[in-house]
Short mmCIF file of C-alpha atoms in Angstrom, two decimals:
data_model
loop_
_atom_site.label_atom_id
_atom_site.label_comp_id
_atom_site.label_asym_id
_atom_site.label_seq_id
_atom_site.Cartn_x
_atom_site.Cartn_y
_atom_site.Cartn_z
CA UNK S 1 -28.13 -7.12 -7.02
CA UNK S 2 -24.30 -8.31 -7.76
CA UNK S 3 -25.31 -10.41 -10.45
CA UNK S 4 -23.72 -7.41 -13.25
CA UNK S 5 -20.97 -7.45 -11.44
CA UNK S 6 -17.83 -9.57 -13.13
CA UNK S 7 -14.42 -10.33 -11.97
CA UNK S 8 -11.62 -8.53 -14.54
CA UNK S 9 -8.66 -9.85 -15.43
CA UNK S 10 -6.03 -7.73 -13.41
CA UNK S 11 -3.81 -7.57 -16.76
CA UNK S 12 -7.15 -5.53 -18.17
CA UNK S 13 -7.52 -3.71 -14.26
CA UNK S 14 -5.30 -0.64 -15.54
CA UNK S 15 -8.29 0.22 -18.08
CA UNK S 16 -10.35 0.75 -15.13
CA UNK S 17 -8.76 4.02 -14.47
CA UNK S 18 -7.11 5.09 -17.58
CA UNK S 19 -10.21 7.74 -18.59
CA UNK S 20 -9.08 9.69 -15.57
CA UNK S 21 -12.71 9.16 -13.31
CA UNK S 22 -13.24 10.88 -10.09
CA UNK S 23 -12.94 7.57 -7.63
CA UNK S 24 -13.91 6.26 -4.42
CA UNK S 25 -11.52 5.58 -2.16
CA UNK S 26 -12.65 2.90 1.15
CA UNK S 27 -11.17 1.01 3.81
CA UNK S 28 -11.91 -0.69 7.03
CA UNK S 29 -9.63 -1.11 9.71
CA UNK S 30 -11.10 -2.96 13.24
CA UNK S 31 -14.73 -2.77 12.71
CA UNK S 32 -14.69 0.69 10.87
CA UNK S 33 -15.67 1.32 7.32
CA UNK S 34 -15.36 4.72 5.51
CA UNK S 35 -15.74 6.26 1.96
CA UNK S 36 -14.29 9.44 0.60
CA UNK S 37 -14.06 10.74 -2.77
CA UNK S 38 -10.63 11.45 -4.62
CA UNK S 39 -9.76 13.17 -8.36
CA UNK S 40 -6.01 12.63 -8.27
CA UNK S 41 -6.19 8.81 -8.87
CA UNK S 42 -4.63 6.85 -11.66
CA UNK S 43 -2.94 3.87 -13.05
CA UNK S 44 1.04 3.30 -12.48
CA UNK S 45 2.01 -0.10 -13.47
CA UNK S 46 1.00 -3.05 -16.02
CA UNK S 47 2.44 -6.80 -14.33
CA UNK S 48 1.45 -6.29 -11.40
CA UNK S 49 -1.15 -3.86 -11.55
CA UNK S 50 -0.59 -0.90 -9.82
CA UNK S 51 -2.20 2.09 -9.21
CA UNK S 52 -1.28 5.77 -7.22
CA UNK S 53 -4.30 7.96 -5.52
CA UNK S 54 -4.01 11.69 -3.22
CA UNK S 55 -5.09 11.30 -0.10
CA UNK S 56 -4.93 14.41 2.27
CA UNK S 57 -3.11 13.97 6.03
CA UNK S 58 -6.52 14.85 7.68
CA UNK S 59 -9.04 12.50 6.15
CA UNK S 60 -10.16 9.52 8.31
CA UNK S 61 -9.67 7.14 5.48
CA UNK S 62 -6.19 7.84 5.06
CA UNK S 63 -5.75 6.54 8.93
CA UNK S 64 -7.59 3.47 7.99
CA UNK S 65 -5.66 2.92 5.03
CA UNK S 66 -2.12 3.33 6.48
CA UNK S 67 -3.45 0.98 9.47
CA UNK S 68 -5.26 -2.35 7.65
CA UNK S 69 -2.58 -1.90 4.55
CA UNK S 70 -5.60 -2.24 1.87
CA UNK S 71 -7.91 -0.29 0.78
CA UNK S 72 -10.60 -0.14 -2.26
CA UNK S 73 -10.75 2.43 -5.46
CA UNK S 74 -13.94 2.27 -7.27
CA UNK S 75 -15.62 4.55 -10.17
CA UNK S 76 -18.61 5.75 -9.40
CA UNK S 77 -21.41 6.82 -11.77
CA UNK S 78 -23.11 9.68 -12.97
CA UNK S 79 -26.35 8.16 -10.69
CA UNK S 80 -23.65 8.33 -7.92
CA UNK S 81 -22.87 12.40 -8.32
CA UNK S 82 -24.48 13.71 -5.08
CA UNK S 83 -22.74 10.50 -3.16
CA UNK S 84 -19.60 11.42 -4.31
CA UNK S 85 -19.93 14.87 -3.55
CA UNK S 86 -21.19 14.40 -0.06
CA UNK S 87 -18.50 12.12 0.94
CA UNK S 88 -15.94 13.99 -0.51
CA UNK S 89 -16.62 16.76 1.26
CA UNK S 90 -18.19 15.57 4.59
CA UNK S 91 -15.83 13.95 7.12
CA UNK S 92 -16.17 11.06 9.31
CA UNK S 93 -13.78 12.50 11.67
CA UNK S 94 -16.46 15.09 12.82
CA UNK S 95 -19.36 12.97 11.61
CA UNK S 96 -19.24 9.55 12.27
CA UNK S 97 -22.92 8.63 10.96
CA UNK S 98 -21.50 9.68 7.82
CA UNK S 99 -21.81 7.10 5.61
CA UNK S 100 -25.53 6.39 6.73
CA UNK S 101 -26.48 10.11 7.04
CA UNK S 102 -25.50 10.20 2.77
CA UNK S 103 -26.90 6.43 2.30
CA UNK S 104 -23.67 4.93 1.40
CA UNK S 105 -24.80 1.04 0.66
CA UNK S 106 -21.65 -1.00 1.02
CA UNK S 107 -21.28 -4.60 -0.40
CA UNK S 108 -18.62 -7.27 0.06
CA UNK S 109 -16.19 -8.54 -2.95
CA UNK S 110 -14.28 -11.07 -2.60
CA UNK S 111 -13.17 -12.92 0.54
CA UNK S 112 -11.36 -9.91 1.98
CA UNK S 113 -14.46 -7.91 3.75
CA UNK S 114 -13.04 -4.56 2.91
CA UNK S 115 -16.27 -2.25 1.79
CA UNK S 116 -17.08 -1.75 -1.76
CA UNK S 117 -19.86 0.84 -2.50
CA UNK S 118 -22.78 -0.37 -4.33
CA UNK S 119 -23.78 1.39 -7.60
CA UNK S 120 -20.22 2.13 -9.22
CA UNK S 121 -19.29 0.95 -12.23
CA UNK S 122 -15.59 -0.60 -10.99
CA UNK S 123 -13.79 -1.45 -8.29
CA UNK S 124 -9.93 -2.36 -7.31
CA UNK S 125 -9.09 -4.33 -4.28
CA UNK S 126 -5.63 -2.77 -3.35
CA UNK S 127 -2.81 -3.80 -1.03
CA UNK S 128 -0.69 -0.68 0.28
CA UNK S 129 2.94 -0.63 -1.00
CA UNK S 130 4.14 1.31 1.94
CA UNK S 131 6.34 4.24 0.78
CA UNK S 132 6.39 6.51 3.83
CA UNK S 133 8.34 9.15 2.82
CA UNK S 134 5.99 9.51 -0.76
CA UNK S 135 3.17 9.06 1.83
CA UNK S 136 4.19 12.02 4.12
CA UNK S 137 5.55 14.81 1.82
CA UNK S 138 3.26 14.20 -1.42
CA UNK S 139 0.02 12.35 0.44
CA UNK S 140 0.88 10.12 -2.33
CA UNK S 141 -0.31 6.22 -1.69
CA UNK S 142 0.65 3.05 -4.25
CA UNK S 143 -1.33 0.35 -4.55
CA UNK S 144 -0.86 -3.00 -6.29
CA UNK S 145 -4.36 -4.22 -7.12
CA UNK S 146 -5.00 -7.64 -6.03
CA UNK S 147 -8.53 -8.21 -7.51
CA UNK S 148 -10.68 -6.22 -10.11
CA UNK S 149 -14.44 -6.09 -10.89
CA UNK S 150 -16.76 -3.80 -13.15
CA UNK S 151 -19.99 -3.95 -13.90
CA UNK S 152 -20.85 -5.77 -17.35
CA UNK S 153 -23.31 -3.66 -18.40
CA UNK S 154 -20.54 -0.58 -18.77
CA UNK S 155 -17.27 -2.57 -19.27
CA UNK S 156 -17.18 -6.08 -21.00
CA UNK S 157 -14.08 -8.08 -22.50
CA UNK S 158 -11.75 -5.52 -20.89
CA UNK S 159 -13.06 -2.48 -22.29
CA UNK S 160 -15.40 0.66 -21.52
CA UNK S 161 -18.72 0.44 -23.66
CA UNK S 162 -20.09 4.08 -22.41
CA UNK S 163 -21.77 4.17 -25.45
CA UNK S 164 -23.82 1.39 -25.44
CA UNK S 165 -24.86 1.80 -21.96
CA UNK S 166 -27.52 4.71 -20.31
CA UNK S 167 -26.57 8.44 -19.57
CA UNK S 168 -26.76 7.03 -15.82
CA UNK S 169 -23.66 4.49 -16.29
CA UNK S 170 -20.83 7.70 -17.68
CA UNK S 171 -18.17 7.90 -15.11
CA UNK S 172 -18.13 11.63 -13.78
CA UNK S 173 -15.05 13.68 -13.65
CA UNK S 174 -14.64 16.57 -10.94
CA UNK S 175 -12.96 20.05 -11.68
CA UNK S 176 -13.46 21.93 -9.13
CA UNK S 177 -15.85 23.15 -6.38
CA UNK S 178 -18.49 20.61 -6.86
CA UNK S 179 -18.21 20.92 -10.47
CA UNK S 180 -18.48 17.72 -12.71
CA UNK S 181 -18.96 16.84 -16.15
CA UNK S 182 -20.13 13.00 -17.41
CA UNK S 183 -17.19 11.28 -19.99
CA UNK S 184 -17.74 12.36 -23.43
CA UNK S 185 -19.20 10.93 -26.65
CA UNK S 186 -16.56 7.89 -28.10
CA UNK S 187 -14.02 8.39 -30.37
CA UNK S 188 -11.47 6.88 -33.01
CA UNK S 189 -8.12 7.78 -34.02
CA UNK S 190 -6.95 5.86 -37.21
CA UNK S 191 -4.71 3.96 -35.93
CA UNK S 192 -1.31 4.25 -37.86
CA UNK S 193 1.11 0.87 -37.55
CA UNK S 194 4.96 1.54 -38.19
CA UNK S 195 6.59 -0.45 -40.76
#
């Protein structure tokens, strides 16, 4: 099932999130793995890689991120829409079958055993830069990435190929109230080099 699945080089782990997906956001802390979804996610820093996502004072995720220190982002597909609708807006607080009630699969990356869900496209392995006042008033968590993967049939040699993979493979991109759209068609701007 992993076999698609190929490390990235971290200095090409910012491209992950530069097309501004809706993410995944996991983390286990003693024995406890959970999954939410997230839109205000994106890329901070080049060397090392670093990366900022929201995450709301009442979400069960948050607590297991602010207790283990890591936690996972990952971009999940348009195959994934109903997933990341469901647990984005089911908790884990009040349902704690969650993540089997929606069929979250999890895999393992890496040698860390934090949970990756199965089916997305790309996924950062993130240590927590604590920053508890950013943390408190703005719900505002940084994270340098300490390992990078993405699927090789969507990104190869550091870059997105959206168009020369299936409708299935777009990354989706939440507006509002369950509302999504799929990434666009590709474009090119000439590129202009000064003198």
């Amino acid at each position: 099932m992993n076999e698609h699945i190929q490390a990235v080089p971290l200095e090409k782990a910012y491209r992950l999130l530069t097309h501004g997906p809706t993410v995944l956001v996991s983390a286990r802390h003693d024995g406890i793995d959970n999954v939410m979804a997230a839109a205000w996610a994106c890329a901070l820093d080049f060397a090392p890689p670093k990366l900022t996502v929201v995450l709301d004072k009442s979400t069960r995720t948050r607590e297991l991120i602010e207790a283990s220190g890591g936690f996972v982002i990952q971009v999940p597909t348009a195959q994934l829409l109903q997933l990341t609708h469901e647990v984005g807006t089911r908790s884990r607080a009040r349902e704690p079958g969650k993540l089997d009630a929606i069929g979250v699969e999890l895999i393992r990356l890496g040698a860390s055993g934090m949970p990756f869900v199965a089916g997305c496209s790309a996924w950062l392995e993130c240590r927590l830069i604590p920053e508890p006042h950013n943390q408190q008033v703005y719900d505002l968590f940084i994270g340098e990435v300490t390992a990078a993967w993405a699927d090789d049939r969507v990104f190869r040699n550091g870059h997105w190929e959206f168009e020369q993979a299936g409708p299935e493979w777009r990354s989706i991109h939440h507006v509002a109230g369950g509302h999504f759209y799929a990434i666009g068609e590709a474009m090119a701007a000439h590129v202009v080099h000064p003198e």
